[in-house]
Amino acid sequence: MIRLLFILCITIYSFSQQQITVVFNSNNTKLAKFELTYIREILDIYTKEYDKNVKIKYQGIKDFKSNYTTLEAGKKNETLVINNVTITDERKKQYDFSIPYIYNKYALLSRKDYFFRDSDTKKKVGFQTGGMSEQLSKELPGEFPSERIGYSSMSMAVKALDKREIEMIFNDYIGSWIYDLKVIRVFKPNLSNEFGIMYQKGSKLKAPIDAIMEKYHKSDKFKKLINKHFGEYAKTFFKL
């Protein structure tokens, strides 16, 4: 009887134990390192305040489109994505987002030795497929003669830039910090580009994590974290 009760208790515990899967960028960029440290801080508070028995699993992905497929393949109340995903009205129709954790802009980026010159010659501009960069880059031919070339990840676009296969990359302003690139020009300065944690629609994780984020963003611990990772860029990407 005692053995039966013990097995029953273990079974009940196993079913009640929650697991949160964190989908992140496994390309080991500076931003990915920050995002991982940040979400660990947030989930550490979550486990203390909401569920001490929760198990955290980290699942790395290599390309941007996998943000959506991996999230949709996971359980609604147990999966989140933190991988420089911009909050947009269109995306909010299909997914839920946290409050912003980074405030960003869009920009044309290039090598330190590149100088933009107005001419009729088409300039090859790389972009990351599957994200806002792909959509917004369609407007570039109206700005200057250009040929758009898509890449599955920003890392691949940067490699093409280094090989001089392309002249510029259209991406987030924060890419200049991540990959040590030169900002050629900011695209539509008034256009906001805020990063948020992405969930499936109706996920129960959103409300408690939003509450934790709001408090954490006001803490000295958060300021130390962003100063450690971003240095002089901290005031560029965060509302301090």
PDB file of C-alpha atoms in Angstrom:
ATOM      1  CA  MET A   1       0.000   0.000   0.000  1.00  0.00           C
ATOM      2  CA  ILE A   2       2.799   2.423   0.921  1.00  0.00           C
ATOM      3  CA  ARG A   3       4.585   1.610  -2.341  1.00  0.00           C
ATOM      4  CA  LEU A   4       1.354   2.228  -4.280  1.00  0.00           C
ATOM      5  CA  LEU A   5       0.836   5.609  -2.594  1.00  0.00           C
ATOM      6  CA  PHE A   6       4.444   6.565  -3.322  1.00  0.00           C
ATOM      7  CA  ILE A   7       4.062   5.725  -7.026  1.00  0.00           C
ATOM      8  CA  LEU A   8       0.751   7.631  -7.114  1.00  0.00           C
ATOM      9  CA  CYS A   9       2.368  10.722  -5.574  1.00  0.00           C
ATOM     10  CA  ILE A  10       5.238  10.606  -8.091  1.00  0.00           C
ATOM     11  CA  THR A  11       2.743  10.252 -10.957  1.00  0.00           C
ATOM     12  CA  ILE A  12       0.649  13.212  -9.754  1.00  0.00           C
ATOM     13  CA  TYR A  13       3.806  15.326  -9.325  1.00  0.00           C
ATOM     14  CA  SER A  14       4.987  14.458 -12.833  1.00  0.00           C
ATOM     15  CA  PHE A  15       1.683  15.527 -14.370  1.00  0.00           C
ATOM     16  CA  SER A  16       1.545  18.745 -12.321  1.00  0.00           C
ATOM     17  CA  GLN A  17       5.145  19.793 -13.006  1.00  0.00           C
ATOM     18  CA  GLN A  18       5.202  22.542 -15.622  1.00  0.00           C
ATOM     19  CA  GLN A  19       7.865  22.866 -18.291  1.00  0.00           C
ATOM     20  CA  ILE A  20       8.623  26.121 -20.073  1.00  0.00           C
ATOM     21  CA  THR A  21      10.416  25.864 -23.413  1.00  0.00           C
ATOM     22  CA  VAL A  22      12.446  28.935 -24.358  1.00  0.00           C
ATOM     23  CA  VAL A  23      13.092  29.257 -28.102  1.00  0.00           C
ATOM     24  CA  PHE A  24      16.219  31.341 -28.770  1.00  0.00           C
ATOM     25  CA  ASN A  25      18.831  32.192 -31.402  1.00  0.00           C
ATOM     26  CA  SER A  26      21.593  29.573 -31.257  1.00  0.00           C
ATOM     27  CA  ASN A  27      23.937  31.526 -33.566  1.00  0.00           C
ATOM     28  CA  ASN A  28      25.727  32.817 -30.441  1.00  0.00           C
ATOM     29  CA  THR A  29      25.510  36.527 -31.296  1.00  0.00           C
ATOM     30  CA  LYS A  30      25.965  39.293 -28.729  1.00  0.00           C
ATOM     31  CA  LEU A  31      22.214  39.915 -28.778  1.00  0.00           C
ATOM     32  CA  ALA A  32      21.439  36.216 -28.266  1.00  0.00           C
ATOM     33  CA  LYS A  33      23.740  36.166 -25.223  1.00  0.00           C
ATOM     34  CA  PHE A  34      21.903  39.156 -23.770  1.00  0.00           C
ATOM     35  CA  GLU A  35      18.472  37.674 -24.509  1.00  0.00           C
ATOM     36  CA  LEU A  36      19.401  34.389 -22.818  1.00  0.00           C
ATOM     37  CA  THR A  37      20.726  36.140 -19.719  1.00  0.00           C
ATOM     38  CA  TYR A  38      17.667  38.393 -19.637  1.00  0.00           C
ATOM     39  CA  ILE A  39      15.089  35.587 -19.929  1.00  0.00           C
ATOM     40  CA  ARG A  40      16.927  33.534 -17.304  1.00  0.00           C
ATOM     41  CA  GLU A  41      16.622  36.468 -14.904  1.00  0.00           C
ATOM     42  CA  ILE A  42      12.905  36.810 -15.686  1.00  0.00           C
ATOM     43  CA  LEU A  43      12.172  33.084 -15.359  1.00  0.00           C
ATOM     44  CA  ASP A  44      14.191  32.865 -12.156  1.00  0.00           C
ATOM     45  CA  ILE A  45      11.758  35.375 -10.649  1.00  0.00           C
ATOM     46  CA  TYR A  46       8.835  33.464 -12.205  1.00  0.00           C
ATOM     47  CA  THR A  47       9.872  30.200 -10.551  1.00  0.00           C
ATOM     48  CA  LYS A  48      10.176  31.904  -7.165  1.00  0.00           C
ATOM     49  CA  GLU A  49       6.871  33.783  -7.352  1.00  0.00           C
ATOM     50  CA  TYR A  50       4.620  31.475  -9.392  1.00  0.00           C
ATOM     51  CA  ASP A  51       5.884  27.906  -9.694  1.00  0.00           C
ATOM     52  CA  LYS A  52       8.923  26.581  -7.842  1.00  0.00           C
ATOM     53  CA  ASN A  53       8.640  23.203  -9.591  1.00  0.00           C
ATOM     54  CA  VAL A  54       8.768  24.516 -13.156  1.00  0.00           C
ATOM     55  CA  LYS A  55      11.413  23.022 -15.447  1.00  0.00           C
ATOM     56  CA  ILE A  56      13.065  25.318 -18.007  1.00  0.00           C
ATOM     57  CA  LYS A  57      14.139  23.889 -21.372  1.00  0.00           C
ATOM     58  CA  TYR A  58      16.116  25.886 -23.950  1.00  0.00           C
ATOM     59  CA  GLN A  59      15.678  25.156 -27.664  1.00  0.00           C
ATOM     60  CA  GLY A  60      18.032  26.864 -30.103  1.00  0.00           C
ATOM     61  CA  ILE A  61      17.133  27.714 -33.703  1.00  0.00           C
ATOM     62  CA  LYS A  62      19.297  28.950 -36.583  1.00  0.00           C
ATOM     63  CA  ASP A  63      16.918  30.875 -38.869  1.00  0.00           C
ATOM     64  CA  PHE A  64      14.211  33.474 -38.266  1.00  0.00           C
ATOM     65  CA  LYS A  65      11.303  31.536 -39.778  1.00  0.00           C
ATOM     66  CA  SER A  66      11.808  28.806 -37.179  1.00  0.00           C
ATOM     67  CA  ASN A  67      10.575  31.279 -34.555  1.00  0.00           C
ATOM     68  CA  TYR A  68       7.053  30.627 -35.790  1.00  0.00           C
ATOM     69  CA  THR A  69       7.204  26.913 -36.605  1.00  0.00           C
ATOM     70  CA  THR A  70       8.891  26.031 -33.311  1.00  0.00           C
ATOM     71  CA  LEU A  71       6.454  28.139 -31.291  1.00  0.00           C
ATOM     72  CA  GLU A  72       3.433  26.625 -33.023  1.00  0.00           C
ATOM     73  CA  ALA A  73       4.773  23.097 -32.486  1.00  0.00           C
ATOM     74  CA  GLY A  74       5.044  23.702 -28.737  1.00  0.00           C
ATOM     75  CA  LYS A  75       2.385  23.730 -26.034  1.00  0.00           C
ATOM     76  CA  LYS A  76       0.487  27.018 -25.783  1.00  0.00           C
ATOM     77  CA  ASN A  77       1.026  27.601 -22.073  1.00  0.00           C
ATOM     78  CA  GLU A  78       4.575  26.257 -21.970  1.00  0.00           C
ATOM     79  CA  THR A  79       6.419  27.837 -24.919  1.00  0.00           C
ATOM     80  CA  LEU A  80       7.853  31.291 -25.613  1.00  0.00           C
ATOM     81  CA  VAL A  81      10.214  32.838 -28.172  1.00  0.00           C
ATOM     82  CA  ILE A  82      12.871  35.436 -27.395  1.00  0.00           C
ATOM     83  CA  ASN A  83      14.791  36.098 -30.611  1.00  0.00           C
ATOM     84  CA  ASN A  84      14.706  39.757 -31.736  1.00  0.00           C
ATOM     85  CA  VAL A  85      11.082  39.493 -32.904  1.00  0.00           C
ATOM     86  CA  THR A  86       9.518  42.869 -33.680  1.00  0.00           C
ATOM     87  CA  ILE A  87       6.051  43.560 -32.276  1.00  0.00           C
ATOM     88  CA  THR A  88       3.719  44.500 -35.150  1.00  0.00           C
ATOM     89  CA  ASP A  89      -0.051  44.850 -35.522  1.00  0.00           C
ATOM     90  CA  GLU A  90      -0.021  42.130 -38.181  1.00  0.00           C
ATOM     91  CA  ARG A  91       1.815  39.646 -35.965  1.00  0.00           C
ATOM     92  CA  LYS A  92      -0.428  40.463 -33.011  1.00  0.00           C
ATOM     93  CA  LYS A  93      -3.354  39.058 -34.997  1.00  0.00           C
ATOM     94  CA  GLN A  94      -1.769  35.594 -34.755  1.00  0.00           C
ATOM     95  CA  TYR A  95       0.439  35.759 -31.664  1.00  0.00           C
ATOM     96  CA  ASP A  96       0.623  37.387 -28.250  1.00  0.00           C
ATOM     97  CA  PHE A  97       3.581  39.574 -27.292  1.00  0.00           C
ATOM     98  CA  SER A  98       5.086  40.755 -24.042  1.00  0.00           C
ATOM     99  CA  ILE A  99       5.791  44.381 -23.297  1.00  0.00           C
ATOM    100  CA  PRO A 100       8.921  45.518 -25.215  1.00  0.00           C
ATOM    101  CA  TYR A 101      12.351  44.655 -23.847  1.00  0.00           C
ATOM    102  CA  ILE A 102      14.348  46.495 -26.562  1.00  0.00           C
ATOM    103  CA  TYR A 103      13.536  49.685 -28.514  1.00  0.00           C
ATOM    104  CA  ASN A 104      15.055  49.695 -31.973  1.00  0.00           C
ATOM    105  CA  LYS A 105      15.041  51.232 -35.477  1.00  0.00           C
ATOM    106  CA  TYR A 106      15.610  49.943 -39.013  1.00  0.00           C
ATOM    107  CA  ALA A 107      18.782  50.859 -40.866  1.00  0.00           C
ATOM    108  CA  LEU A 108      21.103  50.222 -43.777  1.00  0.00           C
ATOM    109  CA  LEU A 109      24.358  48.749 -42.482  1.00  0.00           C
ATOM    110  CA  SER A 110      27.693  48.032 -44.114  1.00  0.00           C
ATOM    111  CA  ARG A 111      31.424  47.527 -43.621  1.00  0.00           C
ATOM    112  CA  LYS A 112      33.461  50.243 -41.921  1.00  0.00           C
ATOM    113  CA  ASP A 113      35.239  51.047 -45.200  1.00  0.00           C
ATOM    114  CA  TYR A 114      32.049  51.424 -47.267  1.00  0.00           C
ATOM    115  CA  PHE A 115      30.811  54.833 -48.399  1.00  0.00           C
ATOM    116  CA  PHE A 116      27.373  55.284 -49.946  1.00  0.00           C
ATOM    117  CA  ARG A 117      27.438  57.219 -53.207  1.00  0.00           C
ATOM    118  CA  ASP A 118      24.374  58.296 -55.164  1.00  0.00           C
ATOM    119  CA  SER A 119      24.474  56.814 -58.659  1.00  0.00           C
ATOM    120  CA  ASP A 120      22.353  54.946 -61.178  1.00  0.00           C
ATOM    121  CA  THR A 121      24.240  51.726 -60.450  1.00  0.00           C
ATOM    122  CA  LYS A 122      22.171  49.151 -58.592  1.00  0.00           C
ATOM    123  CA  LYS A 123      23.450  48.449 -55.099  1.00  0.00           C
ATOM    124  CA  LYS A 124      23.135  44.906 -53.777  1.00  0.00           C
ATOM    125  CA  VAL A 125      21.345  44.931 -50.422  1.00  0.00           C
ATOM    126  CA  GLY A 126      21.004  41.832 -48.261  1.00  0.00           C
ATOM    127  CA  PHE A 127      18.157  41.183 -45.839  1.00  0.00           C
ATOM    128  CA  GLN A 128      17.001  38.431 -43.495  1.00  0.00           C
ATOM    129  CA  THR A 129      14.054  36.479 -44.860  1.00  0.00           C
ATOM    130  CA  GLY A 130      10.936  35.909 -42.797  1.00  0.00           C
ATOM    131  CA  GLY A 131      11.094  39.113 -40.778  1.00  0.00           C
ATOM    132  CA  MET A 132      10.152  42.767 -41.060  1.00  0.00           C
ATOM    133  CA  SER A 133      13.391  43.470 -42.926  1.00  0.00           C
ATOM    134  CA  GLU A 134      12.146  41.414 -45.857  1.00  0.00           C
ATOM    135  CA  GLN A 135       8.860  43.306 -46.008  1.00  0.00           C
ATOM    136  CA  LEU A 136      10.278  46.813 -45.537  1.00  0.00           C
ATOM    137  CA  SER A 137      13.227  46.276 -47.878  1.00  0.00           C
ATOM    138  CA  LYS A 138      10.725  46.151 -50.747  1.00  0.00           C
ATOM    139  CA  GLU A 139      10.549  49.943 -50.408  1.00  0.00           C
ATOM    140  CA  LEU A 140      14.294  50.414 -50.989  1.00  0.00           C
ATOM    141  CA  PRO A 141      14.122  50.627 -54.828  1.00  0.00           C
ATOM    142  CA  GLY A 142      12.060  53.766 -54.299  1.00  0.00           C
ATOM    143  CA  GLU A 143      14.928  55.245 -52.262  1.00  0.00           C
ATOM    144  CA  PHE A 144      17.817  54.342 -54.597  1.00  0.00           C
ATOM    145  CA  PRO A 145      18.555  51.779 -57.370  1.00  0.00           C
ATOM    146  CA  SER A 146      18.933  48.474 -55.543  1.00  0.00           C
ATOM    147  CA  GLU A 147      18.824  44.710 -55.864  1.00  0.00           C
ATOM    148  CA  ARG A 148      17.494  42.800 -52.849  1.00  0.00           C
ATOM    149  CA  ILE A 149      19.112  39.494 -51.851  1.00  0.00           C
ATOM    150  CA  GLY A 150      17.571  37.364 -49.105  1.00  0.00           C
ATOM    151  CA  TYR A 151      19.400  35.276 -46.485  1.00  0.00           C
ATOM    152  CA  SER A 152      17.980  32.853 -43.938  1.00  0.00           C
ATOM    153  CA  SER A 153      19.886  34.530 -41.102  1.00  0.00           C
ATOM    154  CA  MET A 154      21.637  37.814 -40.380  1.00  0.00           C
ATOM    155  CA  SER A 155      24.885  35.897 -39.826  1.00  0.00           C
ATOM    156  CA  MET A 156      24.771  34.637 -43.421  1.00  0.00           C
ATOM    157  CA  ALA A 157      24.126  38.163 -44.707  1.00  0.00           C
ATOM    158  CA  VAL A 158      27.142  39.448 -42.756  1.00  0.00           C
ATOM    159  CA  LYS A 159      29.336  36.725 -44.282  1.00  0.00           C
ATOM    160  CA  ALA A 160      28.174  37.806 -47.750  1.00  0.00           C
ATOM    161  CA  LEU A 161      28.969  41.414 -46.828  1.00  0.00           C
ATOM    162  CA  ASP A 162      32.481  40.443 -45.695  1.00  0.00           C
ATOM    163  CA  LYS A 163      33.016  38.624 -49.014  1.00  0.00           C
ATOM    164  CA  ARG A 164      31.778  41.765 -50.820  1.00  0.00           C
ATOM    165  CA  GLU A 165      28.986  39.813 -52.478  1.00  0.00           C
ATOM    166  CA  ILE A 166      26.641  42.577 -51.301  1.00  0.00           C
ATOM    167  CA  GLU A 167      27.250  46.234 -50.459  1.00  0.00           C
ATOM    168  CA  MET A 168      24.806  46.772 -47.598  1.00  0.00           C
ATOM    169  CA  ILE A 169      22.421  44.960 -45.277  1.00  0.00           C
ATOM    170  CA  PHE A 170      18.936  46.188 -44.448  1.00  0.00           C
ATOM    171  CA  ASN A 171      18.249  45.180 -40.859  1.00  0.00           C
ATOM    172  CA  ASP A 172      17.689  46.385 -37.334  1.00  0.00           C
ATOM    173  CA  TYR A 173      19.841  49.270 -36.114  1.00  0.00           C
ATOM    174  CA  ILE A 174      20.952  46.966 -33.314  1.00  0.00           C
ATOM    175  CA  GLY A 175      22.763  44.904 -35.937  1.00  0.00           C
ATOM    176  CA  SER A 176      25.464  47.595 -35.974  1.00  0.00           C
ATOM    177  CA  TRP A 177      26.228  46.716 -32.343  1.00  0.00           C
ATOM    178  CA  ILE A 178      25.934  42.951 -32.781  1.00  0.00           C
ATOM    179  CA  TYR A 179      28.201  42.669 -35.830  1.00  0.00           C
ATOM    180  CA  ASP A 180      30.283  45.848 -35.486  1.00  0.00           C
ATOM    181  CA  LEU A 181      28.910  47.380 -38.677  1.00  0.00           C
ATOM    182  CA  LYS A 182      28.681  50.946 -39.915  1.00  0.00           C
ATOM    183  CA  VAL A 183      25.264  52.643 -39.963  1.00  0.00           C
ATOM    184  CA  ILE A 184      24.803  54.092 -43.451  1.00  0.00           C
ATOM    185  CA  ARG A 185      21.397  55.594 -42.761  1.00  0.00           C
ATOM    186  CA  VAL A 186      18.397  55.060 -40.505  1.00  0.00           C
ATOM    187  CA  PHE A 187      15.297  53.985 -42.456  1.00  0.00           C
ATOM    188  CA  LYS A 188      12.154  55.951 -41.561  1.00  0.00           C
ATOM    189  CA  PRO A 189      13.362  57.322 -38.188  1.00  0.00           C
ATOM    190  CA  ASN A 190       9.800  57.617 -36.850  1.00  0.00           C
ATOM    191  CA  LEU A 191       9.049  53.944 -37.492  1.00  0.00           C
ATOM    192  CA  SER A 192       9.201  52.028 -34.201  1.00  0.00           C
ATOM    193  CA  ASN A 193      10.816  48.613 -33.994  1.00  0.00           C
ATOM    194  CA  GLU A 194      10.242  47.133 -30.552  1.00  0.00           C
ATOM    195  CA  PHE A 195      11.336  43.602 -29.619  1.00  0.00           C
ATOM    196  CA  GLY A 196       9.028  41.466 -27.482  1.00  0.00           C
ATOM    197  CA  ILE A 197       8.725  37.909 -26.207  1.00  0.00           C
ATOM    198  CA  MET A 198       6.329  35.996 -28.471  1.00  0.00           C
ATOM    199  CA  TYR A 199       3.695  33.463 -27.348  1.00  0.00           C
ATOM    200  CA  GLN A 200       0.868  31.519 -28.896  1.00  0.00           C
ATOM    201  CA  LYS A 201      -2.459  33.356 -28.717  1.00  0.00           C
ATOM    202  CA  GLY A 202      -4.009  33.079 -25.257  1.00  0.00           C
ATOM    203  CA  SER A 203      -0.884  31.760 -23.515  1.00  0.00           C
ATOM    204  CA  LYS A 204      -1.128  31.907 -19.723  1.00  0.00           C
ATOM    205  CA  LEU A 205       2.563  32.795 -19.537  1.00  0.00           C
ATOM    206  CA  LYS A 206       2.082  36.327 -20.887  1.00  0.00           C
ATOM    207  CA  ALA A 207       0.356  38.013 -17.916  1.00  0.00           C
ATOM    208  CA  PRO A 208       2.723  36.901 -15.120  1.00  0.00           C
ATOM    209  CA  ILE A 209       5.841  37.436 -17.243  1.00  0.00           C
ATOM    210  CA  ASP A 210       4.660  40.934 -18.259  1.00  0.00           C
ATOM    211  CA  ALA A 211       4.214  41.798 -14.576  1.00  0.00           C
ATOM    212  CA  ILE A 212       7.707  40.519 -13.778  1.00  0.00           C
ATOM    213  CA  MET A 213       9.240  42.421 -16.719  1.00  0.00           C
ATOM    214  CA  GLU A 214       7.650  45.714 -15.657  1.00  0.00           C
ATOM    215  CA  LYS A 215       9.153  45.439 -12.165  1.00  0.00           C
ATOM    216  CA  TYR A 216      12.499  44.130 -13.384  1.00  0.00           C
ATOM    217  CA  HIS A 217      12.947  46.977 -15.890  1.00  0.00           C
ATOM    218  CA  LYS A 218      12.851  49.445 -12.988  1.00  0.00           C
ATOM    219  CA  SER A 219      15.505  47.599 -10.990  1.00  0.00           C
ATOM    220  CA  ASP A 220      19.207  48.334 -10.602  1.00  0.00           C
ATOM    221  CA  LYS A 221      19.877  44.723 -11.576  1.00  0.00           C
ATOM    222  CA  PHE A 222      18.412  45.358 -15.038  1.00  0.00           C
ATOM    223  CA  LYS A 223      20.459  48.535 -15.483  1.00  0.00           C
ATOM    224  CA  LYS A 224      23.627  46.647 -14.573  1.00  0.00           C
ATOM    225  CA  LEU A 225      22.712  43.895 -17.037  1.00  0.00           C
ATOM    226  CA  ILE A 226      22.222  46.202 -20.018  1.00  0.00           C
ATOM    227  CA  ASN A 227      25.274  48.300 -19.175  1.00  0.00           C
ATOM    228  CA  LYS A 228      27.346  45.117 -19.019  1.00  0.00           C
ATOM    229  CA  HIS A 229      26.136  43.901 -22.419  1.00  0.00           C
ATOM    230  CA  PHE A 230      25.546  47.159 -24.313  1.00  0.00           C
ATOM    231  CA  GLY A 231      27.866  49.717 -22.726  1.00  0.00           C
ATOM    232  CA  GLU A 232      27.499  53.070 -24.515  1.00  0.00           C
ATOM    233  CA  TYR A 233      24.647  51.624 -26.618  1.00  0.00           C
ATOM    234  CA  ALA A 234      22.447  51.108 -23.538  1.00  0.00           C
ATOM    235  CA  LYS A 235      20.652  54.447 -23.908  1.00  0.00           C
ATOM    236  CA  THR A 236      20.097  53.770 -27.623  1.00  0.00           C
ATOM    237  CA  PHE A 237      18.071  50.586 -27.178  1.00  0.00           C
ATOM    238  CA  PHE A 238      16.488  50.963 -23.726  1.00  0.00           C
ATOM    239  CA  LYS A 239      14.264  53.495 -21.981  1.00  0.00           C
ATOM    240  CA  LEU A 240      16.282  54.289 -18.858  1.00  0.00           C
TER     241      LEU A 240
END
